[in-house]
Tab-separated table of C-alpha atoms and ligand atoms in Angstrom:
chain	number	residue	atom	x	y	z
A	5	UNK	CA	-22.984	219.422	302.694
A	6	UNK	CA	-23.209	223.060	301.743
A	7	UNK	CA	-22.446	225.758	304.251
A	8	UNK	CA	-23.694	229.333	304.193
A	9	UNK	CA	-20.378	230.573	302.756
A	10	UNK	CA	-20.917	228.550	299.600
A	11	UNK	CA	-24.069	230.513	298.743
A	12	UNK	CA	-22.287	233.682	297.762
A	13	UNK	CA	-24.422	235.866	299.982
A	14	UNK	CA	-23.348	239.434	300.669
A	15	UNK	CA	-21.139	239.916	303.724
A	16	UNK	CA	-23.697	241.650	306.027
A	17	UNK	CA	-26.214	238.870	305.395
A	18	UNK	CA	-23.660	236.156	306.087
A	19	UNK	CA	-22.605	237.816	309.287
A	20	UNK	CA	-26.268	238.167	310.409
A	21	UNK	CA	-26.716	234.424	309.831
A	22	UNK	CA	-23.566	233.727	311.790
A	23	UNK	CA	-24.838	235.881	314.628
A	24	UNK	CA	-27.924	233.679	314.826
A	25	UNK	CA	-25.635	230.727	315.422
A	26	UNK	CA	-26.781	228.811	312.346
A	27	UNK	CA	-23.987	226.389	311.517
A	28	UNK	CA	-25.356	224.617	308.474
A	29	UNK	CA	-28.287	225.367	306.195
A	30	UNK	CA	-31.439	223.332	306.783
A	31	UNK	CA	-32.453	221.072	303.852
A	32	UNK	CA	-34.887	223.630	302.422
A	33	UNK	CA	-32.242	226.351	302.643
A	34	UNK	CA	-29.674	224.142	300.972
A	35	UNK	CA	-32.033	223.297	298.132
A	36	UNK	CA	-33.797	226.622	297.634
A	37	UNK	CA	-31.214	229.359	298.205
A	38	UNK	CA	-28.980	228.717	295.148
A	39	UNK	CA	-31.993	228.754	292.785
A	40	UNK	CA	-33.548	231.779	294.389
A	41	UNK	CA	-30.273	233.665	294.065
A	42	UNK	CA	-30.454	232.950	290.336
A	43	UNK	CA	-33.879	234.588	290.245
A	44	UNK	CA	-35.855	231.394	289.660
A	45	UNK	CA	-39.480	230.877	290.709
A	46	UNK	CA	-39.961	228.312	293.437
A	47	UNK	CA	-42.603	225.910	294.633
A	48	UNK	CA	-41.692	224.952	298.188
A	49	UNK	CA	-43.521	222.172	299.983
A	50	UNK	CA	-42.471	222.723	303.552
A	51	UNK	CA	-43.914	223.310	306.976
A	52	UNK	CA	-42.929	226.013	309.399
A	53	UNK	CA	-40.097	224.792	311.561
A	54	UNK	CA	-38.012	223.729	308.575
A	55	UNK	CA	-36.164	227.034	308.302
A	56	UNK	CA	-38.182	228.149	305.300
A	57	UNK	CA	-38.310	231.809	306.310
A	58	UNK	CA	-34.556	232.160	306.040
A	59	UNK	CA	-34.696	230.088	302.840
A	60	UNK	CA	-36.561	232.923	301.147
A	61	UNK	CA	-35.509	235.904	303.283
A	62	UNK	CA	-31.752	235.535	302.679
A	63	UNK	CA	-31.893	235.502	298.856
A	64	UNK	CA	-34.481	238.297	298.834
A	65	UNK	CA	-32.297	240.467	301.061
A	66	UNK	CA	-29.353	239.663	298.825
A	67	UNK	CA	-31.247	240.669	295.710
A	68	UNK	CA	-32.623	243.901	297.161
A	69	UNK	CA	-29.217	244.910	298.541
A	70	UNK	CA	-27.442	244.307	295.249
A	71	UNK	CA	-29.662	246.586	293.235
A	72	UNK	CA	-30.475	249.362	295.610
A	73	UNK	CA	-33.526	251.273	294.375
A	74	UNK	CA	-35.276	254.195	295.989
A	75	UNK	CA	-38.921	253.286	296.497
A	76	UNK	CA	-41.529	255.877	295.565
A	77	UNK	CA	-44.519	256.524	297.883
A	78	UNK	CA	-46.656	253.406	298.400
A	79	UNK	CA	-44.312	251.212	296.344
A	80	UNK	CA	-43.025	247.829	297.510
A	81	UNK	CA	-40.134	245.848	296.066
A	82	UNK	CA	-41.113	242.583	297.746
A	83	UNK	CA	-44.557	241.488	298.849
A	84	UNK	CA	-44.993	238.574	301.227
A	85	UNK	CA	-48.549	237.373	301.794
A	86	UNK	CA	-49.157	235.233	304.822
A	87	UNK	CA	-52.310	234.036	306.601
A	88	UNK	CA	-51.995	235.277	310.199
A	89	UNK	CA	-50.867	238.388	312.018
A	90	UNK	CA	-48.444	236.390	314.162
A	91	UNK	CA	-46.801	234.846	311.154
A	92	UNK	CA	-46.622	238.226	309.433
A	93	UNK	CA	-44.952	239.806	312.474
A	94	UNK	CA	-42.566	236.931	312.762
A	95	UNK	CA	-41.513	236.994	309.129
A	96	UNK	CA	-40.923	240.721	309.301
A	97	UNK	CA	-38.904	240.267	312.492
A	98	UNK	CA	-36.803	237.697	310.637
A	99	UNK	CA	-36.161	240.194	307.846
A	100	UNK	CA	-34.977	242.666	310.470
A	101	UNK	CA	-32.732	240.023	312.014
A	102	UNK	CA	-31.186	238.746	308.790
A	103	UNK	CA	-31.151	242.226	307.261
A	104	UNK	CA	-29.237	243.910	310.060
A	105	UNK	CA	-26.493	245.895	308.375
A	106	UNK	CA	-28.149	245.608	304.936
A	107	UNK	CA	-30.190	248.819	305.122
A	108	UNK	CA	-33.290	247.147	303.700
A	109	UNK	CA	-36.565	248.563	304.973
A	110	UNK	CA	-39.419	246.281	305.980
A	111	UNK	CA	-42.945	246.795	307.252
A	112	UNK	CA	-45.788	244.587	308.392
A	113	UNK	CA	-49.472	245.106	307.729
A	114	UNK	CA	-52.451	243.250	309.200
A	115	UNK	CA	-55.978	243.924	310.391
A	116	UNK	CA	-57.227	244.516	313.917
A	117	UNK	CA	-54.930	247.476	314.505
A	118	UNK	CA	-55.069	251.150	313.500
A	119	UNK	CA	-55.270	251.973	309.778
A	120	UNK	CA	-53.639	255.410	309.850
A	121	UNK	CA	-50.211	254.300	311.079
A	122	UNK	CA	-50.156	251.777	308.248
A	123	UNK	CA	-50.917	254.475	305.660
A	124	UNK	CA	-48.125	256.452	307.236
A	125	UNK	CA	-45.786	253.457	307.082
A	126	UNK	CA	-46.356	253.177	303.341
A	127	UNK	CA	-45.865	256.850	302.611
A	128	UNK	CA	-42.226	256.460	301.561
A	129	UNK	CA	-42.590	252.992	300.053
A	130	UNK	CA	-40.805	249.984	301.475
A	131	UNK	CA	-38.370	247.285	300.331
A	132	UNK	CA	-40.176	244.376	301.996
A	133	UNK	CA	-43.850	244.374	302.894
A	134	UNK	CA	-45.246	241.445	304.865
A	135	UNK	CA	-49.035	241.422	304.959
A	136	UNK	CA	-52.202	239.481	305.610
A	137	UNK	CA	-54.597	239.658	302.647
A	138	UNK	CA	-57.609	241.568	304.053
A	139	UNK	CA	-55.902	244.712	305.312
A	140	UNK	CA	-53.557	244.753	302.353
A	141	UNK	CA	-56.543	244.877	299.985
A	142	UNK	CA	-58.017	247.803	301.911
A	143	UNK	CA	-54.766	249.718	301.567
A	144	UNK	CA	-54.458	248.787	297.903
A	145	UNK	CA	-58.023	249.866	297.159
A	146	UNK	CA	-57.378	253.185	298.850
A	147	UNK	CA	-54.273	253.663	296.734
A	148	UNK	CA	-51.726	253.354	299.545
A	149	UNK	CA	-49.919	250.278	298.183
A	150	UNK	CA	-48.742	250.032	294.577
A	151	UNK	CA	-46.765	247.463	292.675
A	152	UNK	CA	-44.974	249.170	289.783
A	153	UNK	CA	-41.646	248.639	291.559
A	154	UNK	CA	-42.381	245.071	292.639
A	155	UNK	CA	-39.611	242.528	292.056
A	156	UNK	CA	-40.471	239.543	294.262
A	157	UNK	CA	-43.760	238.041	295.398
A	158	UNK	CA	-43.982	235.359	298.100
A	159	UNK	CA	-47.160	233.460	298.910
A	160	UNK	CA	-46.555	231.766	302.232
A	161	UNK	CA	-48.578	228.977	303.863
A	162	UNK	CA	-50.776	228.851	300.775
A	163	UNK	CA	-52.782	225.820	301.913
A	164	UNK	CA	-53.705	227.525	305.170
A	165	UNK	CA	-54.753	230.649	303.278
A	166	UNK	CA	-57.124	228.528	301.246
A	167	UNK	CA	-58.479	226.859	304.391
A	168	UNK	CA	-59.073	230.275	305.887
A	169	UNK	CA	-61.077	231.384	302.859
A	170	UNK	CA	-58.562	233.902	301.527
A	171	UNK	CA	-58.542	232.661	297.944
A	172	UNK	CA	-60.642	235.533	296.503
A	173	UNK	CA	-58.522	238.121	298.301
A	174	UNK	CA	-55.334	236.475	297.077
A	175	UNK	CA	-56.599	236.462	293.516
A	176	UNK	CA	-57.448	240.146	293.752
A	177	UNK	CA	-53.925	240.929	294.963
A	178	UNK	CA	-52.298	238.758	292.293
A	179	UNK	CA	-54.338	240.498	289.584
A	180	UNK	CA	-52.626	243.780	290.467
A	181	UNK	CA	-49.048	242.467	290.403
A	182	UNK	CA	-46.783	243.052	287.409
A	183	UNK	CA	-46.239	240.125	285.027
A	184	UNK	CA	-42.459	240.146	285.333
A	185	UNK	CA	-41.365	239.235	288.837
A	186	UNK	CA	-39.836	236.408	290.838
A	187	UNK	CA	-42.560	234.337	292.526
A	188	UNK	CA	-42.250	231.916	295.434
A	189	UNK	CA	-45.080	229.765	296.714
A	190	UNK	CA	-44.813	227.824	299.968
A	191	UNK	CA	-47.328	225.316	301.204
A	192	UNK	CA	-47.200	222.481	303.723
A	193	UNK	CA	-49.528	220.344	301.623
A	194	UNK	CA	-50.470	220.343	297.982
A	195	UNK	CA	-54.254	220.086	297.608
A	196	UNK	CA	-55.622	220.598	294.082
A	197	UNK	CA	-56.544	224.227	294.779
A	198	UNK	CA	-52.902	225.052	295.471
A	199	UNK	CA	-51.616	223.033	292.534
A	200	UNK	CA	-53.922	225.074	290.273
A	201	UNK	CA	-52.829	228.336	291.838
A	202	UNK	CA	-49.184	227.347	291.414
A	203	UNK	CA	-49.637	226.517	287.731
A	204	UNK	CA	-51.097	229.929	287.007
A	205	UNK	CA	-48.621	231.817	289.140
A	206	UNK	CA	-45.194	230.228	288.707
A	207	UNK	CA	-43.014	230.210	285.622
A	208	UNK	CA	-40.896	227.089	285.224
A	209	UNK	CA	-40.469	226.795	288.998
A	210	UNK	CA	-37.883	224.819	290.884
A	211	UNK	CA	-39.709	222.378	293.135
A	212	UNK	CA	-38.346	221.789	296.610
A	213	UNK	CA	-40.028	219.393	298.997
A	214	UNK	CA	-38.417	218.962	302.366
A	215	UNK	CA	-40.779	216.829	304.381
A	216	UNK	CA	-42.710	214.499	302.179
A	217	UNK	CA	-46.342	215.487	302.164
A	218	UNK	CA	-48.413	214.039	305.006
A	219	UNK	CA	-45.619	212.650	307.083
A	220	UNK	CA	-45.102	213.765	310.626
A	221	UNK	CA	-41.937	215.329	311.901
A	222	UNK	CA	-39.752	212.401	312.835
A	223	UNK	CA	-38.191	213.724	315.971
A	224	UNK	CA	-41.515	214.023	317.761
A	225	UNK	CA	-42.387	211.414	320.323
A	226	UNK	CA	-46.125	211.017	319.760
A	227	UNK	CA	-48.659	209.372	322.027
A	228	UNK	CA	-52.374	209.314	322.625
A	229	UNK	CA	-54.202	209.242	325.965
A	230	UNK	CA	-57.740	207.903	325.880
A	231	UNK	CA	-59.784	209.874	328.341
A	232	UNK	CA	-63.405	210.807	329.066
A	233	UNK	CA	-64.213	214.295	327.853
A	234	UNK	CA	-65.072	215.418	331.397
A	235	UNK	CA	-61.710	214.171	332.675
A	236	UNK	CA	-59.566	215.982	330.123
A	237	UNK	CA	-58.912	218.961	332.348
A	238	UNK	CA	-57.958	216.696	335.266
A	239	UNK	CA	-55.611	214.772	333.018
A	240	UNK	CA	-54.043	218.009	331.810
A	241	UNK	CA	-53.537	219.224	335.361
A	242	UNK	CA	-52.005	215.930	336.369
A	243	UNK	CA	-49.587	216.020	333.407
A	244	UNK	CA	-48.607	219.587	334.230
A	245	UNK	CA	-47.820	218.652	337.818
A	246	UNK	CA	-44.584	217.393	336.371
A	247	UNK	CA	-42.451	220.527	336.584
A	248	UNK	CA	-40.002	219.208	334.033
A	249	UNK	CA	-42.560	220.172	331.360
A	250	UNK	CA	-41.233	223.688	330.970
A	251	UNK	CA	-42.816	224.994	327.806
A	252	UNK	CA	-46.126	223.441	326.861
A	253	UNK	CA	-48.393	224.372	323.990
A	254	UNK	CA	-51.989	223.188	324.451
A	255	UNK	CA	-54.434	223.152	321.548
A	256	UNK	CA	-58.165	223.486	321.934
A	257	UNK	CA	-60.730	223.521	319.165
A	258	UNK	CA	-62.529	226.680	320.268
A	259	UNK	CA	-61.645	230.086	321.684
A	260	UNK	CA	-63.939	229.513	324.663
A	261	UNK	CA	-62.303	226.166	325.235
A	262	UNK	CA	-58.908	227.877	325.357
A	263	UNK	CA	-60.144	230.439	327.898
A	264	UNK	CA	-61.732	227.700	330.011
A	265	UNK	CA	-58.493	225.726	330.154
A	266	UNK	CA	-56.505	228.815	331.194
A	267	UNK	CA	-59.019	229.546	333.991
A	268	UNK	CA	-58.882	225.991	335.260
A	269	UNK	CA	-55.083	225.944	335.257
A	270	UNK	CA	-54.994	229.266	337.112
A	271	UNK	CA	-56.936	227.590	339.942
A	272	UNK	CA	-53.997	225.231	340.343
A	273	UNK	CA	-51.526	228.124	340.119
A	274	UNK	CA	-50.231	226.893	336.792
A	275	UNK	CA	-49.146	229.922	334.771
A	276	UNK	CA	-50.986	229.864	331.467
A	277	UNK	CA	-52.135	232.285	328.782
A	278	UNK	CA	-54.524	231.943	325.867
A	279	UNK	CA	-53.915	233.059	322.313
A	280	UNK	CA	-56.821	233.137	319.868
A	281	UNK	CA	-58.693	235.307	317.408
A	282	UNK	CA	-60.818	237.102	320.036
A	283	UNK	CA	-57.755	238.491	321.774
A	284	UNK	CA	-56.447	241.877	320.799
A	285	UNK	CA	-53.166	242.032	318.941
A	286	UNK	CA	-51.518	243.441	322.054
A	287	UNK	CA	-52.826	240.622	324.247
A	288	UNK	CA	-51.649	238.001	321.762
A	289	UNK	CA	-48.190	239.469	321.536
A	290	UNK	CA	-47.951	239.768	325.296
A	291	UNK	CA	-48.993	236.140	325.760
A	292	UNK	CA	-46.503	235.001	323.145
A	293	UNK	CA	-43.740	237.138	324.619
A	294	UNK	CA	-44.348	235.805	328.128
A	295	UNK	CA	-44.378	232.255	326.807
A	296	UNK	CA	-41.147	232.821	324.896
A	297	UNK	CA	-39.424	234.285	327.919
A	298	UNK	CA	-40.575	231.414	330.140
A	299	UNK	CA	-42.709	233.619	332.392
A	300	UNK	CA	-45.729	231.640	331.261
A	301	UNK	CA	-45.295	227.880	331.200
A	302	UNK	CA	-48.397	226.943	329.245
A	303	UNK	CA	-49.769	228.607	326.131
A	304	UNK	CA	-53.281	227.549	325.158
A	305	UNK	CA	-54.059	228.176	321.517
A	306	UNK	CA	-56.531	227.573	318.740
A	307	UNK	CA	-55.294	226.456	315.326
A	308	UNK	CA	-55.463	229.747	313.506
A	309	UNK	CA	-53.781	231.737	316.262
A	310	UNK	CA	-51.065	229.135	316.618
A	311	UNK	CA	-50.191	229.103	312.974
A	312	UNK	CA	-47.420	231.596	313.293
A	313	UNK	CA	-46.029	230.557	316.617
A	314	UNK	CA	-42.305	230.161	316.412
A	315	UNK	CA	-40.961	229.379	319.826
A	316	UNK	CA	-37.848	227.279	319.483
A	317	UNK	CA	-38.074	225.614	322.877
A	318	UNK	CA	-41.635	224.181	322.970
A	319	UNK	CA	-41.009	220.824	324.639
A	320	UNK	CA	-44.555	219.471	324.635
A	321	UNK	CA	-47.596	219.915	322.449
A	322	UNK	CA	-50.832	218.706	323.999
A	323	UNK	CA	-53.863	218.257	321.788
A	324	UNK	CA	-56.565	218.864	324.385
A	325	UNK	CA	-59.074	218.454	321.554
A	326	UNK	CA	-58.254	216.654	318.348
A	327	UNK	CA	-58.567	218.813	315.245
A	328	UNK	CA	-61.206	218.145	312.594
A	329	UNK	CA	-58.627	218.300	309.826
A	330	UNK	CA	-55.790	215.771	309.977
A	331	UNK	CA	-53.452	218.370	308.427
A	332	UNK	CA	-53.921	220.542	311.490
A	333	UNK	CA	-52.580	217.751	313.666
A	334	UNK	CA	-49.353	217.818	311.684
A	335	UNK	CA	-49.147	221.597	311.960
A	336	UNK	CA	-49.862	221.507	315.671
A	337	UNK	CA	-47.299	218.923	316.612
A	338	UNK	CA	-44.820	220.656	314.315
A	339	UNK	CA	-44.658	223.457	316.899
A	340	UNK	CA	-42.361	221.243	318.913
A	341	UNK	CA	-39.102	219.638	317.780
A	342	UNK	CA	-38.210	222.827	315.943
A	343	UNK	CA	-34.754	223.657	314.702
A	344	UNK	CA	-33.220	220.300	315.478
A	345	UNK	CA	-34.720	219.860	318.945
A	346	UNK	CA	-36.751	216.915	320.128
A	347	UNK	CA	-40.304	217.124	321.396
A	348	UNK	CA	-43.283	215.261	322.747
A	349	UNK	CA	-46.810	215.428	321.351
A	350	UNK	CA	-49.661	214.104	323.475
A	351	UNK	CA	-53.158	213.756	322.056
A	352	UNK	CA	-56.204	213.513	324.296
A	353	UNK	CA	-58.884	211.424	322.647
A	354	UNK	CA	-62.404	210.997	324.005
A	355	UNK	CA	-65.062	208.657	322.708
A	356	UNK	CA	-66.386	211.110	320.150
A	357	UNK	CA	-62.933	211.821	318.770
A	358	UNK	CA	-61.954	208.308	317.800
A	359	UNK	CA	-62.945	208.873	314.204
A	360	UNK	CA	-60.733	211.974	314.160
A	361	UNK	CA	-57.819	209.958	315.503
A	362	UNK	CA	-58.367	207.351	312.818
A	363	UNK	CA	-58.337	210.063	310.133
A	364	UNK	CA	-55.106	211.473	311.558
A	365	UNK	CA	-53.446	208.065	311.600
A	366	UNK	CA	-54.498	207.502	308.012
A	367	UNK	CA	-53.100	210.869	307.045
A	368	UNK	CA	-49.756	210.457	308.793
A	369	UNK	CA	-49.623	206.831	307.740
A	370	UNK	CA	-48.783	205.457	311.154
A	371	UNK	CA	-50.505	204.559	314.409
A	372	UNK	CA	-50.057	206.971	317.288
A	373	UNK	CA	-48.925	204.802	320.220
A	374	UNK	CA	-51.397	204.601	323.091
A	375	UNK	CA	-50.130	205.608	326.499
A	376	UNK	CA	-52.197	203.837	329.135
A	377	UNK	CA	-49.964	204.979	331.934
A	378	UNK	CA	-52.181	207.709	333.381
A	379	UNK	CA	-54.863	207.774	336.038
A	380	UNK	CA	-57.726	208.750	333.722
A	381	UNK	CA	-57.305	205.870	331.331
A	382	UNK	CA	-60.770	204.664	332.320
A	383	UNK	CA	-64.087	203.912	330.715
A	384	UNK	CA	-63.334	205.731	327.491
A	385	UNK	CA	-60.151	203.788	326.975
A	386	UNK	CA	-60.206	201.957	323.727
A	387	UNK	CA	-59.221	198.388	323.780
A	388	UNK	CA	-56.194	198.489	321.543
A	389	UNK	CA	-56.760	196.856	318.217
A	390	UNK	CA	-54.483	194.075	317.181
A	391	UNK	CA	-51.310	195.581	315.858
A	392	UNK	CA	-51.854	198.809	317.834
A	393	UNK	CA	-48.724	199.794	319.661
A	394	UNK	CA	-48.821	200.409	323.391
A	395	UNK	CA	-46.522	202.983	324.888
A	396	UNK	CA	-46.060	201.144	328.101
A	397	UNK	CA	-45.213	197.513	327.484
A	398	UNK	CA	-45.954	196.540	331.094
A	399	UNK	CA	-49.563	197.432	330.455
A	400	UNK	CA	-49.751	195.200	327.456
A	401	UNK	CA	-50.872	192.326	329.662
A	402	UNK	CA	-53.783	194.382	331.027
A	403	UNK	CA	-54.828	195.345	327.554
A	404	UNK	CA	-54.597	191.758	326.363
A	405	UNK	CA	-56.816	190.588	329.171
A	406	UNK	CA	-59.329	193.406	328.460
A	407	UNK	CA	-59.342	192.435	324.838
A	408	UNK	CA	-60.007	188.788	325.574
A	409	UNK	CA	-62.931	189.774	327.861
A	410	UNK	CA	-64.527	192.274	325.496
A	411	UNK	CA	-64.059	190.706	322.143
A	412	UNK	CA	-66.141	187.838	320.792
A	413	UNK	CA	-64.585	184.449	320.384
A	414	UNK	CA	-61.777	184.333	317.877
A	415	UNK	CA	-63.554	182.287	315.237
A	416	UNK	CA	-66.585	184.628	315.137
A	417	UNK	CA	-64.397	187.669	314.521
A	418	UNK	CA	-63.429	189.165	311.231
A	419	UNK	CA	-60.020	188.057	310.159
A	420	UNK	CA	-57.373	190.232	311.802
A	421	UNK	CA	-55.292	192.279	309.421
A	422	UNK	CA	-52.088	190.702	308.325
A	423	UNK	CA	-48.826	192.252	309.447
A	424	UNK	CA	-48.443	193.930	306.110
A	425	UNK	CA	-51.891	195.502	306.323
A	426	UNK	CA	-51.329	196.927	309.788
A	427	UNK	CA	-49.814	200.404	309.810
A	428	UNK	CA	-46.543	200.852	311.588
A	429	UNK	CA	-46.254	202.774	314.833
A	430	UNK	CA	-45.279	206.455	314.544
A	431	UNK	CA	-42.362	206.235	316.939
B	506	AMP	P1	-39.048	228.630	310.135
B	506	AMP	O1	-39.353	227.320	309.459
B	506	AMP	O2	-38.625	229.647	309.188
B	506	AMP	O3	-40.235	229.037	310.979
B	506	AMP	O4	-37.801	228.427	311.130
B	506	AMP	C1	-37.854	227.614	312.264
B	506	AMP	C2	-36.764	227.898	313.259
B	506	AMP	O5	-35.506	227.434	312.774
B	506	AMP	C3	-36.568	229.351	313.611
B	506	AMP	O6	-36.502	229.438	315.016
B	506	AMP	C4	-35.224	229.737	313.007
B	506	AMP	O7	-34.562	230.690	313.788
B	506	AMP	C5	-34.486	228.416	313.009
B	506	AMP	N1	-33.489	228.255	311.918
B	506	AMP	C6	-33.626	228.666	310.641
B	506	AMP	N2	-32.548	228.311	309.917
B	506	AMP	C7	-31.713	227.645	310.741
B	506	AMP	C8	-30.434	227.013	310.590
B	506	AMP	N3	-29.811	226.974	309.412
B	506	AMP	N4	-29.884	226.444	311.670
B	506	AMP	C9	-30.518	226.450	312.866
B	506	AMP	N5	-31.722	227.020	313.086
B	506	AMP	C10	-32.329	227.603	312.033
């Protein structure tokens, strides 16, 4: 196995990595860094949580440090496009961390905050600019960002950018970039839109895929609770009574839903904060900071806001609502079990969400085990299908007896799937 010393990184970068306590490179780092140091283009299929930021940040810092160039006003040597403000801030913070001692300047640009300070920030040019597409375009159109000194372009979380409707903006940015440059594209999944984008953008790229597409992070202990919609909040409160759940990320489908959950938890004196698109940048950062420091035990988030959350110690992810897109389930539960840790992902599923659960199981190619061991496993509880795995084997008997009561006689039923046809359990 490679170690960081074998990459031939400059001394300040190596020592910054050491300071972070990273002992060995993660698989994406091991596979990508040597090629990126050679200046190759890269197509990286990887989710956040795999160490992909360092996989591109370290070689970029190395490259920029080796050929020190003075940037002219508005010029950038590296552009990193990313879908959310949180992710942008986080990537830039990583550049600061890994670049300590390298004297590489970095700036972050996103919407929802003052425009003037960002113009000011670009006045002397910058080595690394991390940006979300909308605000970047505004600055470009007003002549405050220029690319004639650009060396490296990174498109991060490309699939999410497409989902969020950024494709036109991305194309407009790409149209302004110089032909000769090193280009890196990262995406958790590879829908046709991204494949097309990659073909047009990358020259003879090295392809690195760390988690095979559509599989769920292995270290996560997944389960589903069947529960009536109206009982979800009670179930959440009862789960959170267990004080050993120290850092819990709860996902709701809507911003209002997130606020409602926080209010309800406050009534029980459970410290919680919401993070979603209606919150100001300051409020989001405060919530995230308090969650990171442990002051707030529960962070309630919507998908888009959660995209950039990198909190290494999230022990539990609770899907209060199931997402409409199966991919989002993978992204959500990927917030736990980060950087080698283990985690638990609990999905709440009401009657109307069963189809969503089915879609998720198809996507991740395994059945999420049902946990019947909770007090709200009532009317909405699905009778487990044959082959469905139960979390709590002692309840298997109950389920069997329910099944025999509810289901028609054996010979009038459709033939049960054979063992080979039945998907395996996730855990
Ligand atoms: P990322 O996928 O870039 O969001 O990184 C996920 C987490 O892994 C971050 O908290 C990083 O600090 C951490 N990390 C990155 N590289 C390593 C490594 N080689 N060893 C241990 N942790 C790492």
